[in-house]
């Protein structure tokens, strides 16, 4: 198989999971901005997600967030997804939007609060059983605001105990994906602030526990691709939450702020075998002022472009330059791939998949945006708060 044919084959089998919450209303700490046509139920979120997959061909999986996507019958929700041509993916927990969690959830000093949090995580595993989902994604807002507020080591012990109980509940083929975040909402100490902390806990738990890399969760200047390369080398990279940020955790469209960084990350993924290792590629974005479905389509396309460029790196030439100590030559090989206009290649890939070569234009012509504005009138729109 030629290099180009191999790249096409990989792009056709790529899967980018979209998040249910990205289809709902969102905003800043100060205001949530409502839009017309926003889904009012998990089912309508899936309807919108199905449109993203219809026009991109590589977004068949939709992540759920509990309790935002709580329903009475998860098997019926999975059936609804299947009827729309998509499937339910990662189940995301929520231990940060309850008054009880003011001082933390699984790290809280009160065992009753910790029990409440762990019970919620176990409920999420039950939902995985009902939906056929393979991954449980955990992000904790736990931390402290002031020195001396709590015992830092004791909080790590509580975290380890909670994770161990949930890990023991996982079934065959199910994984725990532990996310980390540098700061926010805790400003003195965060209980899972970096990949090393997440990795240490996953290592102790076992092979079903893996680390999630959210591209917006790092200090400025952090070499995210090094983290990716290391976790791949250790077989502990569980997946990505793709987004972009300019200052902190902005959750802007993937590839919007620094497309070169996204390419560098995908270069390490391709080189480390991450495309074929079960690594989950998910968007984690909030579309506050832009139209949601086109923004998600654009984000999927941005991930595809970065992947295509990474697949076109001449790895033999790169390795030869690296072995000979040709610093500029090695850099030039990488930059040649990054400078390649892969949009014609991706148009070919889509046409070969029976898709419109321009997903955004195809969506605009579909009339779906006008349809949902007309039909989704009344009721409570989905969103994450006031």
XYZ file of C-alpha atoms in Angstrom:
386
model
C 0.000 0.000 0.000
C 1.367 3.424 -0.925
C 1.816 6.144 1.679
C -1.120 8.068 0.243
C -3.386 5.011 0.205
C -2.435 4.206 3.794
C -3.233 7.774 4.820
C -6.621 7.584 3.134
C -7.418 4.264 4.808
C -6.536 5.671 8.233
C -8.623 8.815 7.675
C -11.642 6.775 6.608
C -11.579 4.761 9.830
C -10.893 7.683 12.156
C -13.524 8.285 14.847
C -14.034 11.641 16.556
C -16.571 11.511 19.383
C -18.736 14.587 19.847
C -19.975 15.711 23.284
C -23.697 15.937 23.969
C -23.233 19.115 25.995
C -21.724 20.985 23.040
C -25.169 20.988 21.419
C -26.759 22.752 24.403
C -26.592 26.325 25.639
C -23.379 27.433 27.282
C -21.468 30.600 28.088
C -18.997 32.138 30.488
C -18.961 32.357 34.275
C -21.101 35.463 33.861
C -23.750 34.506 31.337
C -25.133 31.540 29.416
C -26.220 32.562 25.914
C -29.345 30.909 24.534
C -29.699 30.128 20.838
C -32.712 29.198 18.763
C -33.115 25.539 17.876
C -31.067 24.229 20.803
C -31.993 20.676 21.868
C -34.409 20.249 24.755
C -33.649 16.601 25.487
C -30.909 14.007 25.139
C -32.784 12.617 22.156
C -32.635 15.941 20.325
C -28.919 16.225 21.110
C -28.467 12.864 19.411
C -30.471 14.109 16.437
C -28.021 16.989 16.032
C -25.005 14.740 16.559
C -26.333 12.469 13.812
C -26.177 15.420 11.418
C -22.509 15.978 12.249
C -21.816 12.325 11.467
C -23.960 12.424 8.340
C -21.814 15.150 6.804
C -18.371 14.234 8.191
C -18.609 10.434 8.176
C -16.235 10.118 11.138
C -18.331 11.165 14.168
C -20.475 8.096 14.934
C -20.102 8.283 18.708
C -21.715 10.705 21.180
C -20.484 11.216 24.739
C -23.089 11.485 27.497
C -22.917 13.612 30.635
C -24.776 12.536 33.745
C -27.022 14.052 35.099
C -27.363 16.419 32.124
C -28.363 13.472 29.912
C -30.226 11.429 32.501
C -33.242 9.496 31.166
C -35.525 6.807 32.539
C -34.600 4.219 29.903
C -30.984 4.168 28.678
C -31.535 1.149 26.474
C -34.225 3.140 24.665
C -31.820 6.089 24.361
C -29.222 3.791 22.815
C -31.884 2.515 20.413
C -32.776 6.097 19.480
C -29.107 6.756 18.740
C -28.882 3.654 16.572
C -31.928 4.706 14.593
C -30.156 7.989 13.831
C -26.972 6.243 12.720
C -24.867 7.015 15.780
C -24.048 5.282 19.048
C -23.631 6.265 22.681
C -20.037 6.646 23.734
C -18.166 7.792 26.819
C -20.165 8.375 29.991
C -19.002 11.515 31.801
C -19.682 11.958 35.502
C -20.566 15.160 37.330
C -19.349 15.676 40.891
C -19.111 19.450 40.743
C -22.662 20.837 40.488
C -24.131 19.892 43.842
C -24.091 22.080 46.961
C -22.688 19.125 48.889
C -19.479 19.362 46.867
C -18.460 22.829 48.089
C -15.368 21.322 49.752
C -14.892 18.575 47.199
C -16.512 15.298 46.188
C -14.431 12.117 46.414
C -11.779 14.077 48.345
C -14.235 15.771 50.723
C -13.370 15.481 54.441
C -16.919 14.242 55.205
C -17.319 10.512 54.443
C -21.049 11.016 53.771
C -20.264 13.401 50.919
C -17.639 11.027 49.559
C -20.214 8.250 49.644
C -22.649 10.399 47.660
C -19.980 11.089 45.031
C -18.883 7.475 44.701
C -22.486 6.319 44.423
C -22.901 8.692 41.495
C -19.813 7.245 39.800
C -21.159 3.731 40.310
C -24.454 4.882 38.792
C -22.473 5.976 35.731
C -21.058 2.458 35.391
C -24.618 1.115 35.573
C -25.492 3.456 32.708
C -22.498 2.146 30.761
C -23.872 -1.362 31.179
C -27.254 -0.241 29.829
C -25.886 1.726 26.866
C -22.993 -0.516 25.894
C -20.517 2.285 26.545
C -16.892 1.291 27.088
C -15.435 4.343 28.821
C -16.147 6.149 32.080
C -14.535 9.593 32.124
C -13.805 11.225 35.454
C -12.950 14.859 36.058
C -12.937 16.192 39.582
C -13.226 19.846 40.554
C -11.854 18.873 43.964
C -9.209 21.029 45.598
C -8.680 23.764 48.167
C -8.634 27.540 48.040
C -6.433 28.293 51.067
C -3.270 26.888 52.642
C -4.154 24.683 55.587
C -7.760 24.264 54.461
C -7.318 20.475 54.310
C -4.636 17.817 54.448
C -3.220 17.407 50.925
C -2.000 13.837 51.468
C -5.258 12.782 53.101
C -7.144 14.080 50.075
C -5.002 11.891 47.804
C -5.773 8.901 50.039
C -9.503 9.594 49.759
C -9.206 9.955 45.994
C -7.360 6.646 45.699
C -9.965 4.877 47.829
C -12.848 6.189 45.709
C -11.145 5.341 42.433
C -10.376 1.826 43.629
C -14.033 1.152 44.483
C -15.225 2.369 41.081
C -12.441 0.543 39.261
C -13.493 -2.724 40.915
C -17.020 -2.206 39.541
C -15.903 -1.955 35.885
C -16.977 -4.813 33.649
C -15.229 -6.635 30.848
C -14.139 -4.248 28.118
C -14.821 -1.157 30.226
C -12.217 1.471 31.092
C -11.784 4.343 33.527
C -10.361 7.503 31.955
C -8.976 9.977 34.489
C -8.741 13.598 33.427
C -6.560 16.273 35.005
C -6.775 20.056 35.146
C -4.171 22.596 36.174
C -6.558 24.786 38.178
C -10.174 25.976 38.428
C -12.349 26.019 40.363
C -9.858 25.336 43.185
C -7.154 28.006 43.260
C -4.650 26.913 45.927
C -4.412 23.181 45.296
C -6.135 20.916 42.810
C -6.389 17.229 43.635
C -5.712 16.005 40.080
C -3.715 18.917 38.635
C -1.453 17.228 36.105
C -0.760 14.132 34.038
C 1.729 12.785 36.580
C -0.861 12.683 39.354
C -3.408 11.064 37.044
C -0.820 8.576 35.795
C 0.240 7.637 39.331
C -3.333 6.809 40.305
C -3.972 4.888 37.081
C -0.771 2.912 37.481
C -1.830 1.781 40.946
C -5.358 0.899 39.813
C -4.505 -1.374 36.889
C -4.622 -1.634 33.087
C -8.246 -0.499 32.748
C -7.341 2.937 34.148
C -5.893 5.428 31.677
C -5.178 9.135 31.440
C -7.199 11.661 29.440
C -5.379 14.636 27.936
C -7.564 17.728 27.632
C -5.635 20.072 25.366
C -6.880 23.127 27.281
C -5.744 21.960 30.720
C -2.083 22.980 30.775
C 0.086 25.889 31.765
C 1.265 28.149 28.910
C 4.276 26.669 27.167
C 3.605 23.096 28.296
C 4.805 20.568 25.731
C 1.598 18.563 25.397
C 3.008 16.323 22.697
C 5.702 15.168 25.113
C 2.986 14.143 27.564
C 1.198 12.303 24.758
C 4.383 10.543 23.653
C 5.177 9.461 27.213
C 1.678 8.146 27.943
C 1.651 6.250 24.644
C 5.037 4.768 25.472
C 3.669 3.611 28.836
C 0.420 2.343 27.227
C -1.602 4.644 29.490
C -3.065 7.174 27.075
C -6.808 6.698 27.290
C -7.930 9.525 25.083
C -8.205 13.206 24.314
C -10.570 16.038 24.989
C -9.792 18.212 21.985
C -10.354 21.953 22.229
C -8.368 25.179 22.008
C -7.557 27.894 24.463
C -5.917 31.302 24.365
C -5.590 31.922 28.105
C -6.987 29.138 30.293
C -9.613 26.447 29.722
C -11.486 28.334 27.011
C -12.974 25.238 25.314
C -12.790 26.863 21.892
C -12.923 24.841 18.674
C -10.142 22.282 18.251
C -7.316 23.719 16.179
C -8.599 27.289 16.449
C -5.881 28.798 18.640
C -2.820 26.775 17.643
C -3.324 24.370 14.723
C 0.417 23.626 14.716
C 0.132 22.260 18.255
C -2.725 19.983 17.189
C -0.550 18.718 14.326
C 2.382 18.096 16.680
C 0.111 16.121 18.999
C -1.260 14.027 16.137
C 2.286 13.458 14.868
C 3.097 11.785 18.187
C -0.173 9.853 18.112
C 0.561 8.488 14.643
C 4.181 7.730 15.484
C 3.248 6.038 18.745
C 0.527 3.862 17.258
C -2.258 5.801 18.934
C -4.590 5.647 15.958
C -4.850 1.867 16.352
C -4.480 1.504 20.123
C -7.982 2.279 21.320
C -7.170 5.899 22.098
C -10.430 7.834 22.298
C -10.576 11.090 20.333
C -13.308 13.305 21.702
C -14.195 16.958 21.389
C -14.821 18.830 24.642
C -16.064 22.239 23.630
C -18.650 24.854 24.501
C -19.965 26.909 21.595
C -21.075 30.066 23.354
C -21.482 32.621 20.574
C -21.156 30.590 17.360
C -23.695 28.238 15.771
C -23.215 24.894 17.444
C -23.550 22.245 14.750
C -21.365 24.047 12.160
C -18.756 24.671 14.877
C -18.667 20.985 15.742
C -18.416 20.019 12.064
C -15.567 22.502 11.677
C -13.822 21.036 14.732
C -14.058 17.504 13.356
C -12.604 18.758 10.083
C -9.753 20.465 11.956
C -8.881 17.191 13.689
C -9.006 15.426 10.322
C -6.650 17.986 8.768
C -4.133 17.662 11.599
C -4.319 13.881 11.340
C -3.874 13.922 7.571
C -0.766 16.085 7.860
C 0.642 13.799 10.550
C 0.043 10.779 8.323
C 1.973 12.441 5.486
C 5.163 12.944 7.483
C 8.009 11.169 5.678
C 9.046 9.113 8.680
C 11.963 7.393 6.951
C 13.476 10.743 6.003
C 12.755 12.071 9.469
C 14.458 9.126 11.151
C 17.470 9.411 8.850
C 17.860 13.099 9.635
C 17.518 12.420 13.352
C 20.132 9.649 13.264
C 22.614 11.857 11.448
C 22.057 14.804 13.753
C 20.666 16.929 10.932
C 18.714 19.339 13.093
C 17.392 21.576 10.349
C 16.738 18.663 8.011
C 14.639 16.850 10.586
C 12.668 19.986 11.333
C 12.155 20.574 7.610
C 10.629 17.119 7.147
C 8.073 17.894 9.840
C 7.376 21.379 8.515
C 6.947 20.097 4.954
C 4.122 17.835 6.150
C 2.544 20.617 8.199
C 2.697 23.019 5.229
C 0.926 20.540 2.949
C -2.579 21.591 1.931
C -4.477 18.412 2.797
C -7.914 19.772 1.978
C -7.919 18.262 -1.544
C -6.928 14.903 -0.039
C -9.761 15.071 2.472
C -12.224 16.012 -0.236
C -11.141 12.883 -2.117
C -11.529 10.787 1.029
C -15.061 12.080 1.582
C -16.070 11.488 -2.011
C -14.744 7.931 -1.809
C -16.852 7.499 1.348
C -19.939 8.696 -0.520
C -19.992 12.040 1.279
C -20.165 15.607 0.098
C -16.589 16.893 -0.175
C -17.562 20.062 1.746
C -19.350 19.078 4.987
C -20.106 22.658 6.055
C -21.672 23.593 2.738
C -23.638 20.342 2.683
C -24.996 21.038 6.167
C -25.955 24.586 5.197
C -27.904 23.230 2.198
C -29.614 20.520 4.242
C -32.117 22.850 5.883
C -31.552 21.260 9.296
C -30.692 24.592 10.952
C -33.949 26.136 9.783
C -35.922 23.002 10.678
C -34.813 22.883 14.313
C -35.439 26.606 14.823
C -38.992 26.141 13.576
C -39.746 22.904 15.418
C -37.945 23.310 18.744
C -40.217 25.908 20.251
C -41.237 25.724 23.888
C -39.857 23.586 26.647
C -36.583 23.945 28.514
C -33.470 24.125 26.366
C -30.526 21.950 27.315
C -27.652 23.798 28.950
C -25.339 23.739 31.911
C -26.708 26.543 34.057
C -27.642 30.162 34.466
